[in-house]
C-alpha atoms as a printed R data frame, in Angstrom:
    type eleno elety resid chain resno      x       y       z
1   ATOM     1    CA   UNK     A     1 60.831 116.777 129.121
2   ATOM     2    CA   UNK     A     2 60.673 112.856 128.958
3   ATOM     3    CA   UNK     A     3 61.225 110.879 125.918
4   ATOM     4    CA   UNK     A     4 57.425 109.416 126.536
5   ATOM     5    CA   UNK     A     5 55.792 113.116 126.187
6   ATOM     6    CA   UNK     A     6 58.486 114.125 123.310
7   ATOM     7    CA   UNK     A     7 57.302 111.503 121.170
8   ATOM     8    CA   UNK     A     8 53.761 111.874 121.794
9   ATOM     9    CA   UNK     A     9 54.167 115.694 120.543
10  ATOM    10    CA   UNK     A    10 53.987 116.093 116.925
11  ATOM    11    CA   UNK     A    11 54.343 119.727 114.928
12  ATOM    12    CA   UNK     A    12 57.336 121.859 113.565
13  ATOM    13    CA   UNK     A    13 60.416 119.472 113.467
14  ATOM    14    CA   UNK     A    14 59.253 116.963 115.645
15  ATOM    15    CA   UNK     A    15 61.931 114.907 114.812
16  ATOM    16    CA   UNK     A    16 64.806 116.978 115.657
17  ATOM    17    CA   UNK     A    17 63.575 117.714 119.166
18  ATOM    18    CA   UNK     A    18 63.500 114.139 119.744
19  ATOM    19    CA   UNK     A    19 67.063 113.655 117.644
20  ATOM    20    CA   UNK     A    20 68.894 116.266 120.349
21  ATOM    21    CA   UNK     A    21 67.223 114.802 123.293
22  ATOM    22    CA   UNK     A    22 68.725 110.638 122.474
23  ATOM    23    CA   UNK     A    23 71.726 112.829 120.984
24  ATOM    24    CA   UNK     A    24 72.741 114.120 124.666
25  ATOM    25    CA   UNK     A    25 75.480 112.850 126.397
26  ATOM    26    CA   UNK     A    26 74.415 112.886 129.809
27  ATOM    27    CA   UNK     A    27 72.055 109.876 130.157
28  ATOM    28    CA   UNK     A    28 68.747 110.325 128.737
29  ATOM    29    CA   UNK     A    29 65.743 108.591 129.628
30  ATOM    30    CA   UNK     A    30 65.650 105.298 127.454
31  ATOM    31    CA   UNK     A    31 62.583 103.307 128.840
32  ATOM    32    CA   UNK     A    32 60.735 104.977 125.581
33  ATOM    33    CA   UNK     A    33 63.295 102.869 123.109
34  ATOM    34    CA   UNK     A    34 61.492  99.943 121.415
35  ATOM    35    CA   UNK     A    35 64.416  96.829 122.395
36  ATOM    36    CA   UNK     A    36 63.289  94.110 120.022
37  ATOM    37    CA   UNK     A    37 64.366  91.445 122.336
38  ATOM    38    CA   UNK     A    38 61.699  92.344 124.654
39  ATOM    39    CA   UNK     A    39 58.636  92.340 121.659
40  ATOM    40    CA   UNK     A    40 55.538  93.600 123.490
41  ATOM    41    CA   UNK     A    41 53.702  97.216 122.825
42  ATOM    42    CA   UNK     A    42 53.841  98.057 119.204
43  ATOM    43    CA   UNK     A    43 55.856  95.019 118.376
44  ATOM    44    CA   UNK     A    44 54.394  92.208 116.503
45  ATOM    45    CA   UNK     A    45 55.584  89.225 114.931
46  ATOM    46    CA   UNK     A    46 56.331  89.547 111.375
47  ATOM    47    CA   UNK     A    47 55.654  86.603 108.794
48  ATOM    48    CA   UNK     A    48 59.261  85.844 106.382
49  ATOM    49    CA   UNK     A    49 59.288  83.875 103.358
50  ATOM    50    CA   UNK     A    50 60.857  80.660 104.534
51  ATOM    51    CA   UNK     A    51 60.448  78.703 101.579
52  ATOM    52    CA   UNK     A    52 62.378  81.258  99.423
53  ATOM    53    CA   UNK     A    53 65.654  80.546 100.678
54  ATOM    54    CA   UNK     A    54 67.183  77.153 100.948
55  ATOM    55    CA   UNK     A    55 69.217  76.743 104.131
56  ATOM    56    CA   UNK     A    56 72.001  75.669 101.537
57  ATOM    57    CA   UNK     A    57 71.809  79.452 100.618
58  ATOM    58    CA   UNK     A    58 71.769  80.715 104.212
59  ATOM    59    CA   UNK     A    59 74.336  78.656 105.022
60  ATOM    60    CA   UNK     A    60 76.332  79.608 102.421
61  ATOM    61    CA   UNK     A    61 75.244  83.104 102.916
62  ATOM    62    CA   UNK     A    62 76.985  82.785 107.175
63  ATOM    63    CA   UNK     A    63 72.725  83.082 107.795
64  ATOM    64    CA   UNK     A    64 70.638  80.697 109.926
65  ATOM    65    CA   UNK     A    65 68.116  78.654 108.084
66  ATOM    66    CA   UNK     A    66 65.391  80.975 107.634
67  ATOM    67    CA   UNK     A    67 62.599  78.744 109.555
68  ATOM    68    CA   UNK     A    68 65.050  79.690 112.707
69  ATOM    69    CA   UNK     A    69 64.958  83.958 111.930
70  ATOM    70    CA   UNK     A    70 63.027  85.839 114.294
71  ATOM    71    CA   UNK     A    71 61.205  88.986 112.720
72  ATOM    72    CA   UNK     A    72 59.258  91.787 113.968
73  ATOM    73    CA   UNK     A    73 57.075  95.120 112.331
74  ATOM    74    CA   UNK     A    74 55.991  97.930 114.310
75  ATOM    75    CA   UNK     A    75 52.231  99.115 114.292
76  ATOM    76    CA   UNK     A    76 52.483 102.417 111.927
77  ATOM    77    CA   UNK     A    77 54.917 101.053 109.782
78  ATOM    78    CA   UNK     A    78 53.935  98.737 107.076
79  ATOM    79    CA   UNK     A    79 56.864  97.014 105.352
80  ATOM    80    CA   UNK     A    80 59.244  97.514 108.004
81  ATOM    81    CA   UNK     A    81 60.692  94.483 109.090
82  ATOM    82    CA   UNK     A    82 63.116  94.274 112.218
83  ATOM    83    CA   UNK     A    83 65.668  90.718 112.145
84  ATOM    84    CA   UNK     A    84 67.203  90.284 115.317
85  ATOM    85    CA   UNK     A    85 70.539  88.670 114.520
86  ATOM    86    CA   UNK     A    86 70.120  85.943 112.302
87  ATOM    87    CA   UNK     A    87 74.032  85.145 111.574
88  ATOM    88    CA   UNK     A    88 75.831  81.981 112.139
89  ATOM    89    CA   UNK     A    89 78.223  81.881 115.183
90  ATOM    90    CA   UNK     A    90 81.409  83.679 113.985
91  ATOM    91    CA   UNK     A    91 80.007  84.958 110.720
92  ATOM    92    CA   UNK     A    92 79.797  88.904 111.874
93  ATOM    93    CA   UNK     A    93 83.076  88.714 111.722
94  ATOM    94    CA   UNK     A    94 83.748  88.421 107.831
95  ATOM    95    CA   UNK     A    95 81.323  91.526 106.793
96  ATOM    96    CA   UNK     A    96 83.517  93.071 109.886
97  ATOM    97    CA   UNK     A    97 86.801  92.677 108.125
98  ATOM    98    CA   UNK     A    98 85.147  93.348 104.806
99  ATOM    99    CA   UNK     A    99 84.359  96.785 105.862
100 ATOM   100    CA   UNK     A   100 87.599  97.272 107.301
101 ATOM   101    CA   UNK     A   101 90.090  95.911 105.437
102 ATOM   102    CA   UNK     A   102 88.877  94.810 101.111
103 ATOM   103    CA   UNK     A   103 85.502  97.390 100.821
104 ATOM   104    CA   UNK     A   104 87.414 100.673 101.422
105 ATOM   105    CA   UNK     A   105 90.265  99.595  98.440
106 ATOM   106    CA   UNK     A   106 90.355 101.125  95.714
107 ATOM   107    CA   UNK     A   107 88.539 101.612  92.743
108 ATOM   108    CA   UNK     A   108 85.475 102.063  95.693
109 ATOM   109    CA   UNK     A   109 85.095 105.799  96.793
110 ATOM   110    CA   UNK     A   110 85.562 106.755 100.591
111 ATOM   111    CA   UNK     A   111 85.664 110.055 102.140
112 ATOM   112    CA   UNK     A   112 89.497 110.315 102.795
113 ATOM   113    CA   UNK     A   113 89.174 110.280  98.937
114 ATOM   114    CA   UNK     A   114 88.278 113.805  99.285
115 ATOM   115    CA   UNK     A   115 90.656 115.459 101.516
116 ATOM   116    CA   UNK     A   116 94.235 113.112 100.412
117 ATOM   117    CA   UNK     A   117 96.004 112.313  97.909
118 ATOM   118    CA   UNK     A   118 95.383 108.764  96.030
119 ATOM   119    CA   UNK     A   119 98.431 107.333  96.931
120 ATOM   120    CA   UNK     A   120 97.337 108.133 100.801
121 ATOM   121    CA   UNK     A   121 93.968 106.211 100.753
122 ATOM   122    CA   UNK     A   122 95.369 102.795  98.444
123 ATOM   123    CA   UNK     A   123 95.296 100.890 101.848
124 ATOM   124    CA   UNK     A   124 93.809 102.097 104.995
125 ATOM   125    CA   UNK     A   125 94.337  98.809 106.460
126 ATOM   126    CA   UNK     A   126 97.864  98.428 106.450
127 ATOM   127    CA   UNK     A   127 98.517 101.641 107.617
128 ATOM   128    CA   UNK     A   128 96.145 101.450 110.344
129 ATOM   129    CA   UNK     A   129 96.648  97.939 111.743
130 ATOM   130    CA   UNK     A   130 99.903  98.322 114.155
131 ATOM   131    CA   UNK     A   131 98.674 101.753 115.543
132 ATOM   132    CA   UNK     A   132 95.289 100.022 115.902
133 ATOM   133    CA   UNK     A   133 96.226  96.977 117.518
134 ATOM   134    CA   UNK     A   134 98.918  99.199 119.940
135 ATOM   135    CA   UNK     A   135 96.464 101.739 120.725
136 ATOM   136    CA   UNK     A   136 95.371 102.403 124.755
137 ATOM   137    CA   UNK     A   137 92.327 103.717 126.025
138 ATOM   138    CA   UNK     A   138 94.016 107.035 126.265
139 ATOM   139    CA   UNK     A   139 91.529 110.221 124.050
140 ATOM   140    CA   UNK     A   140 94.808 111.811 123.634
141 ATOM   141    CA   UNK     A   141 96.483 109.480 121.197
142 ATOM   142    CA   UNK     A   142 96.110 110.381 117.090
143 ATOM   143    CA   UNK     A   143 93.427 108.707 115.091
144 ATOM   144    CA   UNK     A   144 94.753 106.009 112.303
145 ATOM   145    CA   UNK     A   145 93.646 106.456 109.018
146 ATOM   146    CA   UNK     A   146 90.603 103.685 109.430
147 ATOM   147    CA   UNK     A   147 89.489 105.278 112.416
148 ATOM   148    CA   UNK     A   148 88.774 108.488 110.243
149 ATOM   149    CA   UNK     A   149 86.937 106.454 107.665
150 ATOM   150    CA   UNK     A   150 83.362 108.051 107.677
151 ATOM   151    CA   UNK     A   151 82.028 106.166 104.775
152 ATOM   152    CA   UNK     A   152 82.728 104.081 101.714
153 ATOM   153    CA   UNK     A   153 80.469 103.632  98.847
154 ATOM   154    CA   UNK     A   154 79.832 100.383  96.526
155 ATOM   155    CA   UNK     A   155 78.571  99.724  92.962
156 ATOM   156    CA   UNK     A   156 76.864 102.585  91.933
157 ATOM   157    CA   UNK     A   157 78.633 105.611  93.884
158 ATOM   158    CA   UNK     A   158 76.520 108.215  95.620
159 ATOM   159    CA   UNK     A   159 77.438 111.795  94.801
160 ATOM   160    CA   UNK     A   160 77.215 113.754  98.328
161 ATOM   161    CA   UNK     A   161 77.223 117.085  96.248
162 ATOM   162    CA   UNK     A   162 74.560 116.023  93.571
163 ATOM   163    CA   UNK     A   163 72.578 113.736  95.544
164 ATOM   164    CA   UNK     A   164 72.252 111.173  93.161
165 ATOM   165    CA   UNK     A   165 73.986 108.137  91.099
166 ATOM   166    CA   UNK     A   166 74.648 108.199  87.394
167 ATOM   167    CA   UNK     A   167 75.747 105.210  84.894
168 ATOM   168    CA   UNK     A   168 79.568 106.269  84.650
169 ATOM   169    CA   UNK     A   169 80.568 106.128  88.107
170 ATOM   170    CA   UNK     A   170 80.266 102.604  88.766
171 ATOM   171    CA   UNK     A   171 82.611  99.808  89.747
172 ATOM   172    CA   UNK     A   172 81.306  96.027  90.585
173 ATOM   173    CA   UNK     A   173 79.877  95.464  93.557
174 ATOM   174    CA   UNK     A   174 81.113  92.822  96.322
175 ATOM   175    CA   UNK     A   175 80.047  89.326  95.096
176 ATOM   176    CA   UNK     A   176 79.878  88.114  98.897
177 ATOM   177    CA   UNK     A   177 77.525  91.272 100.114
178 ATOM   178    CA   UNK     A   178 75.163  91.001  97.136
179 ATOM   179    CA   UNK     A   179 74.691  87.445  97.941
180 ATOM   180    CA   UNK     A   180 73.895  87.965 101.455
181 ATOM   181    CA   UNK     A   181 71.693  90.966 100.156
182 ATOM   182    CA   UNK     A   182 69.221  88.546  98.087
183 ATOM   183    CA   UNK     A   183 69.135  85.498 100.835
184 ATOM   184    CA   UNK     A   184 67.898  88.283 103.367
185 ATOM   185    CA   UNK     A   185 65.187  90.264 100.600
186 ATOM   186    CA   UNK     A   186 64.086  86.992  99.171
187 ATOM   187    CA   UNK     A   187 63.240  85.747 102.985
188 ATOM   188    CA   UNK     A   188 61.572  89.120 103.065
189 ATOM   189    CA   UNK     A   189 59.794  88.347  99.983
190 ATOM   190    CA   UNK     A   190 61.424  90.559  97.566
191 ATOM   191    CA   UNK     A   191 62.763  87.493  94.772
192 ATOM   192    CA   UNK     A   192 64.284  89.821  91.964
193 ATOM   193    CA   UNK     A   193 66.305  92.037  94.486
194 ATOM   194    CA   UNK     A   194 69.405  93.291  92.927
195 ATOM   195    CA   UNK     A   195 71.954  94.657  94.804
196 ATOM   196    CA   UNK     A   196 73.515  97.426  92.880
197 ATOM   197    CA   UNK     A   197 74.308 100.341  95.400
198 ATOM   198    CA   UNK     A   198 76.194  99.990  98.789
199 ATOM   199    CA   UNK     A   199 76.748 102.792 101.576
200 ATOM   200    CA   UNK     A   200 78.933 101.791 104.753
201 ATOM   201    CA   UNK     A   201 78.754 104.198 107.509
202 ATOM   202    CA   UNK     A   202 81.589 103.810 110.573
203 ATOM   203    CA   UNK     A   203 80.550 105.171 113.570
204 ATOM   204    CA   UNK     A   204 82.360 106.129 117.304
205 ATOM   205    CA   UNK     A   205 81.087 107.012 119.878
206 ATOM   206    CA   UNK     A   206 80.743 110.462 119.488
207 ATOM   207    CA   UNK     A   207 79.021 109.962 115.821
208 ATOM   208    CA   UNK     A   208 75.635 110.165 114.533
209 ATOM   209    CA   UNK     A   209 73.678 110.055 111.094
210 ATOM   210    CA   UNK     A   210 71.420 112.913 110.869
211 ATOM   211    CA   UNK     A   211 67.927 112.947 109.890
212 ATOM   212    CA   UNK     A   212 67.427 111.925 106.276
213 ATOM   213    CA   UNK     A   213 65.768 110.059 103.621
214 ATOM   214    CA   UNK     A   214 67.007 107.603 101.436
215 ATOM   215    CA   UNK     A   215 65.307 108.456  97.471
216 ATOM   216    CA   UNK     A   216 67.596 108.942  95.441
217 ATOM   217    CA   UNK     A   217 67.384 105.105  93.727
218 ATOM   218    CA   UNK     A   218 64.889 105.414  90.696
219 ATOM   219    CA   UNK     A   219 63.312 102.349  91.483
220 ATOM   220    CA   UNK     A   220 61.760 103.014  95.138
221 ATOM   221    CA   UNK     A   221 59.772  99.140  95.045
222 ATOM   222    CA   UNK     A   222 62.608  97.352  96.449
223 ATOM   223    CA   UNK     A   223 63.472  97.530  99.840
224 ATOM   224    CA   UNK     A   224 66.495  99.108 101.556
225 ATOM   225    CA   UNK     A   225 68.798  96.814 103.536
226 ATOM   226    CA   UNK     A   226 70.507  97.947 106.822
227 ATOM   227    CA   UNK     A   227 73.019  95.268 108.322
228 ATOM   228    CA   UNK     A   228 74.649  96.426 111.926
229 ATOM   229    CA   UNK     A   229 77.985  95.439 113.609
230 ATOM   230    CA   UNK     A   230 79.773  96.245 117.062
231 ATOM   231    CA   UNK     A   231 78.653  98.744 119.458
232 ATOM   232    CA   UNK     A   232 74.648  99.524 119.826
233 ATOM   233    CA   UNK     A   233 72.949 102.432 118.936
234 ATOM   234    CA   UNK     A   234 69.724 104.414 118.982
235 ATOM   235    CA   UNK     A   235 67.911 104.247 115.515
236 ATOM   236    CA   UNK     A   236 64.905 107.032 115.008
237 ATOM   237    CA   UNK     A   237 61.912 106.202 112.636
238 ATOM   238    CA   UNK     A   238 59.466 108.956 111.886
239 ATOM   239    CA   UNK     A   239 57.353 109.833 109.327
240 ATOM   240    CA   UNK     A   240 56.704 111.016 106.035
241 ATOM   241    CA   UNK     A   241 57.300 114.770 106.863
242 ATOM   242    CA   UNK     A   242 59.364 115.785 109.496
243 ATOM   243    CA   UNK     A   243 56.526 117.099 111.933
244 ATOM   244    CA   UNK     A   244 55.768 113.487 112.859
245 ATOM   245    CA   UNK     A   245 57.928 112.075 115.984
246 ATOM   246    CA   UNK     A   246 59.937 109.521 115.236
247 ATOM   247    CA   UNK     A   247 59.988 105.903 117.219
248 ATOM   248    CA   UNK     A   248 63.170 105.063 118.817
249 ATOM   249    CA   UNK     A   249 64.551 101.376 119.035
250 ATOM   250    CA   UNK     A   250 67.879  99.679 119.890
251 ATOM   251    CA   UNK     A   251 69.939  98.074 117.185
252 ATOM   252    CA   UNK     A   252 72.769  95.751 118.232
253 ATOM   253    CA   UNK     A   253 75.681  93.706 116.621
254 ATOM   254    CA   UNK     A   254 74.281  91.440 113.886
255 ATOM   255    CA   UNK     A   255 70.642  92.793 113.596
256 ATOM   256    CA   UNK     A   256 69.350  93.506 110.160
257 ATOM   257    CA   UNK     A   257 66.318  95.810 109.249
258 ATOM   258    CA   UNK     A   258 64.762  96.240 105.868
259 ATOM   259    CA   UNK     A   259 62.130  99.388 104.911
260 ATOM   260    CA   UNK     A   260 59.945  98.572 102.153
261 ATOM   261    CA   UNK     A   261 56.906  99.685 100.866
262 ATOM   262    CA   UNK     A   262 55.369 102.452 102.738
263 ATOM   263    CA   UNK     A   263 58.363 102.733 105.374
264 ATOM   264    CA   UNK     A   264 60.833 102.575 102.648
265 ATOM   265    CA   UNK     A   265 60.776 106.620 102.309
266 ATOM   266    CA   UNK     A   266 60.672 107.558 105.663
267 ATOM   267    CA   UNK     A   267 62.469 109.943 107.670
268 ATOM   268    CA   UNK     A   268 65.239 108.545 109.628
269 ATOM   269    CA   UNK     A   269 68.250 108.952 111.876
270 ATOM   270    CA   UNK     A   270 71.100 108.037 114.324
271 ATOM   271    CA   UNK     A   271 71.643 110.005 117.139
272 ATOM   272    CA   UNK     A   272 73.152 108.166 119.269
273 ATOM   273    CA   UNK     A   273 75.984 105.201 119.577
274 ATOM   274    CA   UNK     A   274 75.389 103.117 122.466
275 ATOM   275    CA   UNK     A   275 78.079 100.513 124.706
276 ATOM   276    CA   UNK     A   276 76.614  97.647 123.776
277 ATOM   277    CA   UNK     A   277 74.324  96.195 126.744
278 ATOM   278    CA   UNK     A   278 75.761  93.698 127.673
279 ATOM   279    CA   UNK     A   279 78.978  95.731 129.516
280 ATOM   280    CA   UNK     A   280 81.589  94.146 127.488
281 ATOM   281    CA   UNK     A   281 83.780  95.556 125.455
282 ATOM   282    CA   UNK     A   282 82.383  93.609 122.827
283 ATOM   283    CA   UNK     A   283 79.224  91.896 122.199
284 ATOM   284    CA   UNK     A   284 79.198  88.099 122.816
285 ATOM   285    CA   UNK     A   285 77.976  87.391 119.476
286 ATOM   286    CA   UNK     A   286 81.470  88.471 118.274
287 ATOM   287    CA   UNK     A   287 83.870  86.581 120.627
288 ATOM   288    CA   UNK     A   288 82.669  83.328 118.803
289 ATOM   289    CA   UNK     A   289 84.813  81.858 116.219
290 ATOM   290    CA   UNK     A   290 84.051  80.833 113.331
291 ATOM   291    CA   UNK     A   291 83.037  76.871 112.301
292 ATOM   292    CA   UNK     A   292 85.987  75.624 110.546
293 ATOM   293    CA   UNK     A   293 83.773  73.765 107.745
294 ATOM   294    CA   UNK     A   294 81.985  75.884 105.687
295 ATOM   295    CA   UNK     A   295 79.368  74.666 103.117
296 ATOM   296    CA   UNK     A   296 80.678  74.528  99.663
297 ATOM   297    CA   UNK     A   297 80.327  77.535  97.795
298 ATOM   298    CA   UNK     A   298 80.203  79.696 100.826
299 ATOM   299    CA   UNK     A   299 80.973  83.187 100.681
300 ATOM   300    CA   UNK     A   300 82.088  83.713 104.508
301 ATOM   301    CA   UNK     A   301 86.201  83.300 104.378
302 ATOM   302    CA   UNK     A   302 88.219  82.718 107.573
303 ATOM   303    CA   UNK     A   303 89.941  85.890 109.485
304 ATOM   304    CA   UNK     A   304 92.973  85.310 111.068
305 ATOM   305    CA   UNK     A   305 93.466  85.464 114.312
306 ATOM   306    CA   UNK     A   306 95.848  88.677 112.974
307 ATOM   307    CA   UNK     A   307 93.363  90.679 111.493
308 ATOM   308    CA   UNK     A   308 90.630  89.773 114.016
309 ATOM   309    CA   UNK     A   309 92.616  91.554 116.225
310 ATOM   310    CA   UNK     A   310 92.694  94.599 114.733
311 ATOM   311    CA   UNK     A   311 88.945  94.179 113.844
312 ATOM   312    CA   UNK     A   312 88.189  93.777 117.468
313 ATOM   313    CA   UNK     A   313 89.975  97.110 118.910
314 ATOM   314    CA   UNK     A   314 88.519  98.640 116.097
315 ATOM   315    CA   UNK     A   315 85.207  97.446 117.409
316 ATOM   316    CA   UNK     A   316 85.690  98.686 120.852
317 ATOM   317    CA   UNK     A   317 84.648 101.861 120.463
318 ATOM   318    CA   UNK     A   318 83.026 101.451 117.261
319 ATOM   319    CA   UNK     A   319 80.091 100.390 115.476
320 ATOM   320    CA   UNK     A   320 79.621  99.554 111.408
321 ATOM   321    CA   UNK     A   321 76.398  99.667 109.638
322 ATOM   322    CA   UNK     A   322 76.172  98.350 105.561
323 ATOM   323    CA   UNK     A   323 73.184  99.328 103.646
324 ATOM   324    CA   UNK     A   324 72.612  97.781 100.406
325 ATOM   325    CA   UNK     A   325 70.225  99.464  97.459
326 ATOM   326    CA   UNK     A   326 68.510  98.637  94.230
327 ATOM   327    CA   UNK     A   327 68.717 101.801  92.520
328 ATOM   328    CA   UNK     A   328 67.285 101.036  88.755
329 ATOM   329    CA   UNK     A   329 64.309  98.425  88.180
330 ATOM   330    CA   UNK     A   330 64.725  95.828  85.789
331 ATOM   331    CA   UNK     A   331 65.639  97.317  82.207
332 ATOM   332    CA   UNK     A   332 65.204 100.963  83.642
333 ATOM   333    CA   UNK     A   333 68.387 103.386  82.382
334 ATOM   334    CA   UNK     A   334 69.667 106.581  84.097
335 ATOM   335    CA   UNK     A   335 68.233 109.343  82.294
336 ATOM   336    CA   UNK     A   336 70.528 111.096  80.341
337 ATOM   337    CA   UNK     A   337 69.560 114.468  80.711
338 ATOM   338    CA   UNK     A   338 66.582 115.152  83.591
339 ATOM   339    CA   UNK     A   339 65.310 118.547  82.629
340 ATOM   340    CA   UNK     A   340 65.775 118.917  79.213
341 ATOM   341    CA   UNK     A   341 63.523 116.606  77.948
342 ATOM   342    CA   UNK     A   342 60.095 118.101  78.625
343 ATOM   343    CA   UNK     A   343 59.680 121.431  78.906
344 ATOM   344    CA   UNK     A   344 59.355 123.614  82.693
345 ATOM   345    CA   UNK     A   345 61.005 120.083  84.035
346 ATOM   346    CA   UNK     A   346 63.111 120.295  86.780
347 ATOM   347    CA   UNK     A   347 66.799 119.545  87.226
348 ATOM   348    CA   UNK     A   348 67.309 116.104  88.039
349 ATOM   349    CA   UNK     A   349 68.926 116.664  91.486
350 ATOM   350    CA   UNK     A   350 65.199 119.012  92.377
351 ATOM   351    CA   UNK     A   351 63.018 115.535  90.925
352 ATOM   352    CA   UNK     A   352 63.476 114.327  94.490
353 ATOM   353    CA   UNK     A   353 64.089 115.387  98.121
354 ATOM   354    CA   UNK     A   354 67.761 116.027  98.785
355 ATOM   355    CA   UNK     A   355 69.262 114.405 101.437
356 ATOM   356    CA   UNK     A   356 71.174 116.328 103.580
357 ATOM   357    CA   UNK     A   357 74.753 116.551 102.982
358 ATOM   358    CA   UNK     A   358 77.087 114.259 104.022
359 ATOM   359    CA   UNK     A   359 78.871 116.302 106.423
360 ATOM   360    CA   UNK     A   360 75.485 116.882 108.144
361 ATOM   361    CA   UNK     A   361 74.490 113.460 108.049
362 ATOM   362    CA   UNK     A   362 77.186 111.985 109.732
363 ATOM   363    CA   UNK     A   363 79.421 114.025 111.996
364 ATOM   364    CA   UNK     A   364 81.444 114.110 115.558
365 ATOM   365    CA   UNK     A   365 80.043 115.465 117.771
């Protein structure tokens, strides 16, 4: 069946019909994926708040001035706001190393952390770098430590098992990413955004995120930030219940998508990572260096030509996506003990839809 009629059908997991057919290996149809560089259909412009940021801040930020972003909704899906690459020539590649080589240190929480020993997972990077920047095309040669990274989490830590965050498992969350966090949910028009919860997910080519929603942040008014680097893939949007078919569309290196309001407790998913379209082995948008004078007070640094290396054949087959959370409103605690405090109420980890577990939200295949 094509992708056309599968979307069109709605009923008893929808969704995960639609999930195994992009999920396939062996070509599937993809005329049915929205490709934001091509708005038409159910695309429409969508309006930013220019005069929120200062281009000083974008600037400093590795953004465009705002007045240059381009930004899209989708009929169906009020608050969701699509950003097709807004970054400064050579800026991808700083959030690229970040992810790679200072956000998976230590005291942050990755999922090596689970199966090793502490002293194993103190520094991915130098481990990884020589058999990265050695390694062939060949299938047959053994994975480095950073190409088994799954995920790393930021600020306030999600707990897989519990499905939640709590106050004492915490650590301080990346100056640079919060800052680039605010420029891009003030332009959306969220001011008072705090970023104060951070989920990286690596993905290969054989990956994919499965279908889930994102709740467990007490304060569900502030938007959820999704920043993409390095290989394509196919992102699904659906619904409030899993009976509704999802809407597929193609995210590349450097777009950024934010779900707020209505579409910011959705169903959603990756299925699929995607060659990126243009037949390279890496997008254009990363081959350009960076400009060698930064704005004062800018949080972009310089990667050597060294660790862009590494970054780059990391990149080849690879694709990292950063998504940045407010979890509490402002002045809101964790409470202390959800389900002892009135009486017939429910554990805290049954106040809200579970997401699936992490090893079914983001596997190989």
């Amino acid at each position: 069946m094509p992708a056309a009629a599968l979307t069109r059908e709605s009923g008893e997991d929808a969704f995960r019909r639609l999930f195994r057919f992009y999920r396939q290996r062996d070509a599937p149809d993809l005329r049915g994926v929205v490709d934001f560089s091509v708005p038409g259909g159910q695309v429409f412009k969508s309006q930013l708040s220019i005069s929120s940021v200062s281009d000083q801040d974008a600037y400093r930020a590795g953004l465009q001035p705002v007045s240059q972003w381009k930004a899209y909704g989708l009929k169906g899906y009020p608050g969701f706001i699509f950003i097709p690459n807004p970054f400064l020539p050579g800026c991808q590649r700083h959030w690229v190393k970040q992810c790679l080589k200072l956000y998976p240190q230590k005291p942050n929480v990755c999922n090596l952390d689970l199966h090793m020993a502490p002293e194993k997972t103190t520094d991915l990077w130098g481990q990884s770098k020589e058999q990265l920047r050695r390694k062939g095309s060949s299938k047959c040669e053994p994975r480095s430590l950073l190409e088994k990274l799954r995920w790393v989490t930021l600020g306030y830590h999600y707990n897989w098992d519990t499905k939640k965050y709590s106050a004492n498992h915490h650590t301080p969350f990346p100056s640079d990413l919060a800052f680039l966090s605010e420029q891009v949910a003030a332009a959306c028009g969220f001011q008072s955004f705090q970023a104060q919860a951070g989920i990286l997910n690596y993905y290969h080519f054989d990956s994919s995120l499965g279908i889930h929603v994102d709740e467990s942040e007490l304060d569900h008014s502030r938007p959820l930030l999704s920043f993409s680097f390095g290989q394509s893939s196919i992102f699904l949007l659906g619904g409030l219940k899993r009976e509704e078919a999802p809407t597929a569309m193609f995210m590349h290196s450097g777009d950024i998508m934010v779900m707020s309001g209505f579409s910011r407790l959705l169903y959603h998913a990756v299925p699929r990572v995607l060659p990126n379209p243009e037949g390279r082995a890496l997008p254009s948008c990363l081959d350009q260096a960076l400009s060698s004078d930064l704005p004062a007070g800018s949080v972009i640094q310089h990667s050597s030509d060294e660790d862009w290396q590494v970054c780059a054949k990391y990149l080849q087959s690879s694709r990292i996506n950063m998504t940045v959370r407010q979890v509490l409103a402002e002045g809101q605690k964790f409470p202390e003990e959800c389900g002892t405090n009135r009486k017939g109420q429910a554990p805290f980890e049954d106040c809200h839809h579970q997401e699936n577990s992490r090893t079914k939200r983001h596997k190989p295949n």
